[in-house]
mmCIF file of C-alpha atoms in Angstrom:
data_model
loop_
_atom_site.group_PDB
_atom_site.id
_atom_site.type_symbol
_atom_site.label_atom_id
_atom_site.label_comp_id
_atom_site.label_asym_id
_atom_site.label_seq_id
_atom_site.Cartn_x
_atom_site.Cartn_y
_atom_site.Cartn_z
ATOM 1 C CA MET A 1 50.613 -62.857 -45.821
ATOM 2 C CA ASN A 2 48.774 -65.531 -48.080
ATOM 3 C CA ILE A 3 45.244 -64.815 -47.662
ATOM 4 C CA LEU A 4 43.855 -67.164 -50.048
ATOM 5 C CA THR A 5 45.142 -70.372 -52.068
ATOM 6 C CA LYS A 6 43.442 -73.161 -53.798
ATOM 7 C CA VAL A 7 45.067 -75.572 -56.077
ATOM 8 C CA THR A 8 42.673 -76.262 -59.359
ATOM 9 C CA ASP A 9 43.036 -79.368 -61.709
ATOM 10 C CA PHE A 10 40.366 -77.297 -63.836
ATOM 11 C CA PRO A 11 39.444 -74.104 -63.297
ATOM 12 C CA ASP A 12 36.588 -72.085 -63.669
ATOM 13 C CA ASP A 13 38.186 -70.247 -66.739
ATOM 14 C CA ILE A 14 36.071 -72.350 -69.245
ATOM 15 C CA SER A 15 32.607 -71.041 -68.519
ATOM 16 C CA SER A 16 29.210 -71.817 -70.658
ATOM 17 C CA VAL A 17 28.984 -68.087 -70.744
ATOM 18 C CA TRP A 18 31.720 -67.621 -73.087
ATOM 19 C CA ALA A 19 32.429 -71.062 -74.093
ATOM 20 C CA GLY A 20 28.390 -72.532 -74.765
ATOM 21 C CA ASP A 21 29.212 -76.126 -75.081
ATOM 22 C CA GLY A 22 33.570 -75.849 -75.737
ATOM 23 C CA SER A 23 33.185 -78.170 -78.369
ATOM 24 C CA HIS A 24 35.050 -75.036 -80.603
ATOM 25 C CA LEU A 25 37.683 -75.163 -78.154
ATOM 26 C CA PRO A 26 41.126 -76.619 -79.630
ATOM 27 C CA GLU A 27 43.119 -79.577 -77.389
ATOM 28 C CA TRP A 28 45.998 -77.614 -76.942
ATOM 29 C CA PHE A 29 44.102 -74.948 -74.958
ATOM 30 C CA VAL A 30 41.673 -77.049 -72.875
ATOM 31 C CA SER A 31 45.121 -79.492 -71.937
ATOM 32 C CA ALA A 32 46.877 -75.809 -71.033
ATOM 33 C CA LEU A 33 43.947 -75.261 -68.424
ATOM 34 C CA LYS A 34 44.293 -78.558 -67.016
ATOM 35 C CA VAL A 35 48.016 -78.204 -65.813
ATOM 36 C CA PRO A 36 48.030 -78.153 -62.099
ATOM 37 C CA ARG A 37 48.172 -74.863 -60.768
ATOM 38 C CA GLU A 38 47.847 -72.274 -57.630
ATOM 39 C CA GLU A 39 45.587 -69.150 -57.426
ATOM 40 C CA GLY A 40 45.993 -66.986 -54.730
ATOM 41 C CA TYR A 41 45.883 -63.859 -53.213
ATOM 42 C CA GLU A 42 48.685 -61.610 -51.177
ATOM 43 C CA GLU A 43 48.142 -58.837 -48.835
ATOM 44 C CA ILE A 44 50.077 -56.135 -49.680
ATOM 45 C CA ASP A 45 49.774 -52.790 -48.466
ATOM 46 C CA ASN A 46 46.291 -53.718 -47.018
ATOM 47 C CA ALA A 47 44.804 -54.490 -50.714
ATOM 48 C CA LYS A 48 44.975 -58.110 -52.266
ATOM 49 C CA VAL A 49 47.515 -58.943 -55.177
ATOM 50 C CA HIS A 50 45.676 -61.914 -57.234
ATOM 51 C CA TYR A 51 48.018 -64.270 -58.910
ATOM 52 C CA PHE A 52 48.408 -67.680 -60.718
ATOM 53 C CA ARG A 53 51.428 -69.944 -59.901
ATOM 54 C CA TRP A 54 52.698 -73.163 -62.255
ATOM 55 C CA GLY A 55 55.698 -75.342 -61.800
ATOM 56 C CA ASP A 56 58.056 -76.820 -59.519
ATOM 57 C CA ARG A 57 58.998 -74.155 -57.003
ATOM 58 C CA GLY A 58 62.566 -75.587 -56.953
ATOM 59 C CA LYS A 59 62.789 -74.551 -60.724
ATOM 60 C CA PRO A 60 64.079 -71.276 -62.193
ATOM 61 C CA LYS A 61 61.647 -68.361 -61.586
ATOM 62 C CA VAL A 62 59.580 -66.517 -64.232
ATOM 63 C CA LEU A 63 57.432 -63.067 -63.299
ATOM 64 C CA MET A 64 54.690 -62.523 -65.616
ATOM 65 C CA THR A 65 52.273 -59.552 -65.850
ATOM 66 C CA HIS A 66 49.967 -58.324 -68.589
ATOM 67 C CA GLY A 67 48.918 -54.501 -70.560
ATOM 68 C CA PHE A 68 46.586 -51.885 -69.566
ATOM 69 C CA LEU A 69 43.281 -53.025 -68.331
ATOM 70 C CA SER A 70 44.338 -56.590 -69.172
ATOM 71 C CA HIS A 71 44.847 -59.350 -66.436
ATOM 72 C CA ALA A 72 47.025 -62.732 -65.697
ATOM 73 C CA ARG A 73 44.964 -64.893 -67.895
ATOM 74 C CA CYS A 74 46.516 -63.420 -70.789
ATOM 75 C CA PHE A 75 49.272 -65.720 -69.428
ATOM 76 C CA ALA A 76 47.020 -68.613 -67.914
ATOM 77 C CA PHE A 77 47.251 -70.151 -71.366
ATOM 78 C CA ILE A 78 51.044 -69.506 -72.047
ATOM 79 C CA ALA A 79 52.621 -70.216 -69.192
ATOM 80 C CA PRO A 80 51.389 -73.883 -69.054
ATOM 81 C CA PHE A 81 53.962 -74.400 -71.839
ATOM 82 C CA LEU A 82 57.241 -72.819 -69.452
ATOM 83 C CA ALA A 83 56.174 -75.084 -66.277
ATOM 84 C CA ASP A 84 57.966 -78.215 -67.106
ATOM 85 C CA ASP A 85 61.316 -76.267 -66.738
ATOM 86 C CA TYR A 86 60.214 -73.058 -64.665
ATOM 87 C CA ASP A 87 58.288 -72.080 -61.627
ATOM 88 C CA VAL A 88 56.072 -69.371 -63.402
ATOM 89 C CA VAL A 89 53.815 -66.592 -61.441
ATOM 90 C CA ALA A 90 51.651 -64.036 -63.610
ATOM 91 C CA PHE A 91 49.846 -61.637 -61.367
ATOM 92 C CA ASP A 92 47.491 -58.817 -61.933
ATOM 93 C CA LEU A 93 48.696 -55.039 -61.469
ATOM 94 C CA ALA A 94 47.105 -53.135 -58.965
ATOM 95 C CA GLY A 95 43.411 -52.012 -59.902
ATOM 96 C CA MET A 96 43.114 -54.462 -62.682
ATOM 97 C CA GLY A 97 41.972 -57.867 -63.067
ATOM 98 C CA ASP A 98 41.253 -59.232 -59.703
ATOM 99 C CA SER A 99 43.806 -57.385 -57.806
ATOM 100 C CA GLU A 100 42.881 -54.410 -55.585
ATOM 101 C CA MET A 101 44.579 -51.236 -56.467
ATOM 102 C CA ARG A 102 46.892 -49.865 -53.920
ATOM 103 C CA GLY A 103 48.550 -46.747 -53.387
ATOM 104 C CA GLN A 104 49.621 -44.346 -56.453
ATOM 105 C CA ALA A 105 49.350 -45.255 -60.028
ATOM 106 C CA ASP A 106 52.516 -43.735 -60.619
ATOM 107 C CA PRO A 107 55.038 -45.416 -63.118
ATOM 108 C CA GLU A 108 57.489 -45.733 -59.646
ATOM 109 C CA ALA A 109 54.671 -47.452 -57.955
ATOM 110 C CA ARG A 110 54.072 -49.513 -61.010
ATOM 111 C CA GLY A 111 57.702 -50.689 -61.058
ATOM 112 C CA ARG A 112 57.813 -51.585 -57.186
ATOM 113 C CA GLU A 113 54.796 -53.761 -57.749
ATOM 114 C CA PHE A 114 56.776 -56.667 -59.049
ATOM 115 C CA VAL A 115 59.320 -56.727 -55.924
ATOM 116 C CA GLU A 116 56.545 -56.255 -53.910
ATOM 117 C CA ILE A 117 54.881 -59.775 -55.338
ATOM 118 C CA ALA A 118 58.085 -61.538 -56.054
ATOM 119 C CA GLU A 119 58.972 -60.897 -52.286
ATOM 120 C CA ALA A 120 55.733 -61.737 -50.876
ATOM 121 C CA LEU A 121 56.133 -65.645 -53.169
ATOM 122 C CA ASN A 122 59.510 -66.039 -51.803
ATOM 123 C CA LEU A 123 60.851 -66.013 -55.592
ATOM 124 C CA PHE A 124 64.012 -64.293 -54.526
ATOM 125 C CA ALA A 125 64.879 -67.190 -52.094
ATOM 126 C CA ASP A 126 68.162 -69.284 -52.522
ATOM 127 C CA GLY A 127 69.387 -66.731 -54.887
ATOM 128 C CA HIS A 128 67.050 -66.794 -57.473
ATOM 129 C CA LYS A 129 66.587 -64.193 -59.673
ATOM 130 C CA PRO A 130 63.481 -64.323 -61.486
ATOM 131 C CA THR A 131 63.198 -63.310 -65.291
ATOM 132 C CA ILE A 132 60.458 -60.801 -66.241
ATOM 133 C CA ILE A 133 58.099 -61.250 -68.975
ATOM 134 C CA ALA A 134 55.488 -58.604 -69.727
ATOM 135 C CA HIS A 135 53.362 -57.649 -72.343
ATOM 136 C CA SER A 136 52.346 -53.790 -73.556
ATOM 137 C CA PHE A 137 51.882 -51.623 -70.614
ATOM 138 C CA GLY A 138 53.884 -54.130 -68.157
ATOM 139 C CA SER A 139 56.424 -54.333 -70.184
ATOM 140 C CA GLY A 140 57.080 -50.270 -69.501
ATOM 141 C CA ALA A 141 56.734 -51.115 -65.624
ATOM 142 C CA ALA A 142 59.114 -54.144 -65.783
ATOM 143 C CA LEU A 143 61.771 -51.678 -67.515
ATOM 144 C CA THR A 144 61.032 -49.757 -64.456
ATOM 145 C CA ALA A 145 61.086 -52.410 -61.703
ATOM 146 C CA VAL A 146 64.431 -53.372 -63.445
ATOM 147 C CA THR A 147 65.806 -50.140 -63.530
ATOM 148 C CA GLN A 148 65.209 -49.784 -59.524
ATOM 149 C CA SER A 149 66.277 -53.344 -58.667
ATOM 150 C CA PRO A 150 69.011 -54.031 -61.514
ATOM 151 C CA ASP A 151 70.439 -57.023 -59.147
ATOM 152 C CA ARG A 152 67.288 -58.647 -58.245
ATOM 153 C CA PHE A 153 66.048 -59.676 -61.773
ATOM 154 C CA SER A 154 68.116 -62.463 -64.327
ATOM 155 C CA GLY A 155 66.565 -60.475 -67.309
ATOM 156 C CA VAL A 156 63.338 -58.433 -68.933
ATOM 157 C CA VAL A 157 61.357 -59.811 -72.108
ATOM 158 C CA ILE A 158 59.708 -57.037 -73.205
ATOM 159 C CA CYS A 159 56.636 -58.201 -75.475
ATOM 160 C CA ASP A 160 55.121 -55.777 -77.767
ATOM 161 C CA LEU A 161 55.367 -52.434 -75.991
ATOM 162 C CA MET A 162 55.103 -49.232 -78.096
ATOM 163 C CA VAL A 163 58.051 -47.796 -78.991
ATOM 164 C CA LEU A 164 57.918 -45.511 -82.044
ATOM 165 C CA ARG A 165 59.758 -42.452 -83.275
ATOM 166 C CA ALA A 166 59.007 -39.588 -82.355
ATOM 167 C CA GLU A 167 56.782 -38.230 -85.203
ATOM 168 C CA VAL A 168 55.375 -41.696 -86.295
ATOM 169 C CA LEU A 169 54.140 -41.485 -82.312
ATOM 170 C CA LYS A 170 53.006 -37.689 -82.713
ATOM 171 C CA GLN A 171 50.930 -39.193 -85.830
ATOM 172 C CA TYR A 172 49.557 -42.032 -84.142
ATOM 173 C CA TRP A 173 47.848 -39.513 -81.646
ATOM 174 C CA ASN A 174 46.729 -37.073 -84.245
ATOM 175 C CA GLN A 175 44.523 -40.188 -85.327
ATOM 176 C CA ARG A 176 42.924 -39.870 -81.855
ATOM 177 C CA ARG A 177 44.419 -42.880 -80.385
ATOM 178 C CA SER A 178 45.614 -42.840 -77.136
ATOM 179 C CA SER A 179 48.914 -44.476 -75.069
ATOM 180 C CA PRO A 180 48.757 -47.212 -72.920
ATOM 181 C CA GLY A 181 47.767 -45.945 -69.221
ATOM 182 C CA SER A 182 44.975 -43.164 -70.963
ATOM 183 C CA GLY A 183 41.715 -42.615 -69.280
ATOM 184 C CA ASP A 184 39.504 -40.095 -66.841
ATOM 185 C CA PRO A 185 40.013 -41.805 -63.379
ATOM 186 C CA ASP A 186 36.516 -39.791 -62.106
ATOM 187 C CA LYS A 187 34.844 -41.223 -64.737
ATOM 188 C CA PRO A 188 32.471 -44.144 -63.264
ATOM 189 C CA LYS A 189 32.076 -47.432 -64.964
ATOM 190 C CA ARG A 190 29.429 -48.710 -66.846
ATOM 191 C CA SER A 191 27.131 -51.183 -65.717
ATOM 192 C CA TYR A 192 25.340 -53.149 -68.359
ATOM 193 C CA ALA A 193 21.984 -55.502 -68.034
ATOM 194 C CA SER A 194 23.542 -58.711 -69.669
ATOM 195 C CA TYR A 195 26.659 -60.527 -70.435
ATOM 196 C CA GLU A 196 25.747 -60.008 -74.198
ATOM 197 C CA GLU A 197 25.270 -56.369 -73.887
ATOM 198 C CA ALA A 198 28.924 -55.759 -72.051
ATOM 199 C CA ARG A 199 30.834 -58.147 -74.264
ATOM 200 C CA LYS A 200 29.553 -55.801 -77.482
ATOM 201 C CA ARG A 201 31.667 -53.042 -75.461
ATOM 202 C CA TYR A 202 34.993 -55.168 -74.927
ATOM 203 C CA VAL A 203 37.617 -54.146 -77.881
ATOM 204 C CA LEU A 204 41.087 -54.278 -78.149
ATOM 205 C CA SER A 205 43.487 -51.321 -77.880
ATOM 206 C CA PRO A 206 44.838 -50.615 -80.477
ATOM 207 C CA PRO A 207 41.685 -52.420 -82.539
ATOM 208 C CA GLN A 208 42.797 -55.192 -84.402
ATOM 209 C CA PRO A 209 41.327 -59.022 -85.238
ATOM 210 C CA VAL A 210 42.459 -61.537 -83.735
ATOM 211 C CA GLY A 211 43.968 -64.924 -84.721
ATOM 212 C CA GLU A 212 42.301 -66.874 -82.491
ATOM 213 C CA PRO A 213 38.704 -65.522 -81.785
ATOM 214 C CA PHE A 214 38.077 -67.566 -78.610
ATOM 215 C CA LEU A 215 40.520 -66.367 -77.068
ATOM 216 C CA LEU A 216 39.398 -62.804 -76.997
ATOM 217 C CA ASP A 217 36.223 -63.999 -75.927
ATOM 218 C CA TYR A 218 38.248 -65.890 -73.126
ATOM 219 C CA MET A 219 40.003 -62.622 -72.098
ATOM 220 C CA ALA A 220 36.568 -60.663 -72.287
ATOM 221 C CA TYR A 221 34.648 -62.799 -69.954
ATOM 222 C CA HIS A 222 37.690 -62.673 -67.758
ATOM 223 C CA SER A 223 37.595 -58.993 -67.416
ATOM 224 C CA MET A 224 34.224 -58.643 -66.458
ATOM 225 C CA ARG A 225 32.054 -59.197 -62.467
ATOM 226 C CA ARG A 226 28.833 -59.675 -62.074
ATOM 227 C CA CYS A 227 27.434 -56.870 -59.866
ATOM 228 C CA GLY A 228 23.891 -57.734 -58.520
ATOM 229 C CA ASP A 229 22.078 -58.797 -61.582
ATOM 230 C CA ASN A 230 24.161 -56.706 -63.816
ATOM 231 C CA TRP A 231 27.782 -56.889 -65.605
ATOM 232 C CA THR A 232 30.543 -54.412 -64.963
ATOM 233 C CA TRP A 233 34.412 -54.157 -65.420
ATOM 234 C CA LYS A 234 36.775 -55.300 -62.862
ATOM 235 C CA PHE A 235 39.514 -52.557 -63.097
ATOM 236 C CA THR A 236 39.339 -49.629 -61.046
ATOM 237 C CA PRO A 237 38.704 -45.952 -62.694
ATOM 238 C CA GLU A 238 41.593 -44.833 -60.058
ATOM 239 C CA VAL A 239 44.073 -47.223 -62.508
ATOM 240 C CA PHE A 240 43.805 -43.760 -64.793
ATOM 241 C CA ARG A 241 44.924 -41.351 -61.975
ATOM 242 C CA ARG A 242 48.432 -41.053 -63.423
ATOM 243 C CA SER A 243 50.370 -38.140 -65.216
ATOM 244 C CA ASN A 244 50.928 -40.214 -68.342
ATOM 245 C CA LYS A 245 52.520 -37.379 -69.998
ATOM 246 C CA SER A 246 53.738 -37.830 -73.515
ATOM 247 C CA GLU A 247 57.421 -37.393 -72.674
ATOM 248 C CA GLU A 248 56.883 -40.993 -70.816
ATOM 249 C CA TRP A 249 55.883 -42.406 -74.430
ATOM 250 C CA LEU A 250 58.233 -39.931 -76.644
ATOM 251 C CA THR A 251 61.221 -41.598 -74.755
ATOM 252 C CA ILE A 252 60.490 -45.100 -74.004
ATOM 253 C CA GLY A 253 62.721 -46.404 -76.645
ATOM 254 C CA GLN A 254 65.808 -44.990 -75.011
ATOM 255 C CA ARG A 255 64.642 -45.990 -71.778
ATOM 256 C CA LEU A 256 64.452 -49.414 -72.855
ATOM 257 C CA VAL A 257 67.721 -49.284 -74.366
ATOM 258 C CA SER A 258 69.064 -48.036 -71.214
ATOM 259 C CA THR A 259 67.575 -50.241 -68.795
ATOM 260 C CA PRO A 260 70.226 -52.201 -67.085
ATOM 261 C CA GLY A 261 70.469 -56.028 -67.708
ATOM 262 C CA ARG A 262 69.216 -58.829 -70.114
ATOM 263 C CA LYS A 263 66.577 -57.823 -72.238
ATOM 264 C CA THR A 264 65.020 -59.352 -75.615
ATOM 265 C CA ILE A 265 62.265 -58.000 -77.501
ATOM 266 C CA VAL A 266 59.023 -60.248 -78.850
ATOM 267 C CA HIS A 267 56.664 -58.501 -80.954
ATOM 268 C CA GLY A 268 53.899 -59.209 -83.499
ATOM 269 C CA ALA A 269 54.803 -58.936 -86.481
ATOM 270 C CA LYS A 270 52.422 -56.766 -87.961
ATOM 271 C CA SER A 271 52.057 -55.117 -84.420
ATOM 272 C CA GLN A 272 50.928 -51.065 -85.214
ATOM 273 C CA LEU A 273 53.317 -50.476 -81.836
ATOM 274 C CA PHE A 274 55.976 -52.017 -82.660
ATOM 275 C CA THR A 275 57.347 -52.506 -85.860
ATOM 276 C CA LYS A 276 60.157 -52.868 -88.364
ATOM 277 C CA ASP A 277 60.977 -49.400 -88.032
ATOM 278 C CA SER A 278 60.876 -49.667 -84.407
ATOM 279 C CA ALA A 279 63.588 -52.333 -84.234
ATOM 280 C CA ASP A 280 65.304 -49.896 -86.510
ATOM 281 C CA TYR A 281 65.261 -47.160 -83.986
ATOM 282 C CA ILE A 282 65.894 -49.015 -80.741
ATOM 283 C CA ARG A 283 69.245 -50.321 -82.951
ATOM 284 C CA GLU A 284 70.370 -46.515 -83.972
ATOM 285 C CA LEU A 285 69.394 -45.749 -79.940
ATOM 286 C CA GLY A 286 72.349 -48.147 -79.236
ATOM 287 C CA GLY A 287 70.477 -50.959 -78.731
ATOM 288 C CA GLY A 288 71.861 -53.177 -81.241
ATOM 289 C CA ASP A 289 73.020 -56.155 -78.696
ATOM 290 C CA ILE A 290 69.240 -56.573 -78.265
ATOM 291 C CA PRO A 291 67.518 -59.422 -79.587
ATOM 292 C CA ILE A 292 64.391 -58.675 -81.383
ATOM 293 C CA ILE A 293 62.179 -61.474 -82.146
ATOM 294 C CA ALA A 294 58.994 -61.124 -84.422
ATOM 295 C CA VAL A 295 55.956 -63.551 -84.025
ATOM 296 C CA PRO A 296 55.141 -63.920 -87.901
ATOM 297 C CA GLU A 297 51.103 -63.322 -88.447
ATOM 298 C CA ALA A 298 50.785 -61.750 -84.855
ATOM 299 C CA ARG A 299 49.825 -58.374 -84.086
ATOM 300 C CA HIS A 300 50.145 -56.182 -80.900
ATOM 301 C CA HIS A 301 47.984 -58.998 -79.147
ATOM 302 C CA LEU A 302 50.205 -61.566 -80.159
ATOM 303 C CA MET A 303 48.964 -64.188 -77.852
ATOM 304 C CA LEU A 304 45.591 -64.325 -79.259
ATOM 305 C CA ASP A 305 46.871 -64.028 -82.582
ATOM 306 C CA GLN A 306 49.659 -66.678 -82.608
ATOM 307 C CA PRO A 307 49.612 -68.424 -78.870
ATOM 308 C CA LEU A 308 51.875 -71.349 -79.748
ATOM 309 C CA ALA A 309 54.292 -69.735 -81.963
ATOM 310 C CA PHE A 310 54.566 -67.048 -78.656
ATOM 311 C CA ALA A 311 54.582 -69.409 -76.029
ATOM 312 C CA THR A 312 57.870 -71.350 -78.586
ATOM 313 C CA ALA A 313 59.515 -68.081 -78.694
ATOM 314 C CA LEU A 314 59.354 -67.630 -74.711
ATOM 315 C CA LEU A 315 60.422 -70.720 -73.934
ATOM 316 C CA SER A 316 63.279 -70.700 -76.282
ATOM 317 C CA ILE A 317 64.470 -67.466 -74.690
ATOM 318 C CA LEU A 318 64.431 -68.976 -71.416
ATOM 319 C CA HIS A 319 66.429 -71.960 -72.275
ATOM 320 C CA LEU A 320 69.124 -69.708 -74.310
ATOM 321 C CA TRP A 321 69.622 -67.396 -71.116
ATOM 322 C CA ASP A 322 69.804 -70.858 -68.845
ATOM 323 C CA ASN A 323 72.738 -71.723 -70.925
ATOM 324 C CA GLN A 324 74.538 -68.256 -70.714
ATOM 325 C CA GLU A 325 74.787 -68.578 -66.419
ATOM 326 C CA PRO A 326 74.482 -71.302 -64.015
ATOM 327 C CA ARG A 327 71.104 -71.287 -61.906
ATOM 328 C CA PRO A 328 71.519 -71.040 -58.062
ATOM 329 C CA SER A 329 71.346 -73.838 -56.349
ATOM 330 C CA CYS A 330 68.372 -75.010 -53.997
ATOM 331 C CA ARG A 331 69.764 -75.200 -50.014
#
């Protein structure tokens, strides 16, 4: 059930709180946010699921989602570049962004979220099979979704999912780094007296500089909400209530290779979580037929480092896949 929908020509993404007078923002970014989009909530299992939608409903479908503790706006300046040719939906995973928590945060439930939002928005209508594009933690959930429902999706573009050999991953953990999904579900969220104080606490995981600092400001602002006179994070701590066993990440490479259907990997050429050795590892595991594309000068958060190159890579993959099979016709 759709409980709120609005069409916006210039949404409130650009707030003076984070952007000042906006004079430093590049034209491509401002223009991307002017591309008409629908914003709404679908009610699934008595919880609101937040989404954005761009493009013509009759075009091939693309379903996008984000990494852990992030939100769909990480694609809000990417999806408009796909909107001429595709019907694009970006949604917030349960308990993150503006989506309410529902059910459990275990991997199987995360996988089901893709089918649930696709069904709610009629993305499977007329024989369409959406292509999934997901970043980091969201990519792991996307692999689960495609494994659960292999006949419902046309493929998955895996964006900088953490794939490291066991020995490399253990070294990473020994540096007191955590895997995506780690955290204490019983630790209350902090509240901050001002936006500026909260903004200082917003950091990327893993830590990295970004190629476009204004995009980090944009993502930080939309990761927070006002709570009375204070500011707090949008995510709920319940997202941490999951097993997150080490085995999940030690076997992610094999799971990626074994997932049915078409797959392409896009990663930052300077990423700590998917490296040149990761690409070799995937091939050794039997994934020699999986295209692997490195975005130059990008790290893990590649949409914040090289957004235009990232958008170009995604559009190229979609066009290539379009030419490999006939599109479903609309009745």
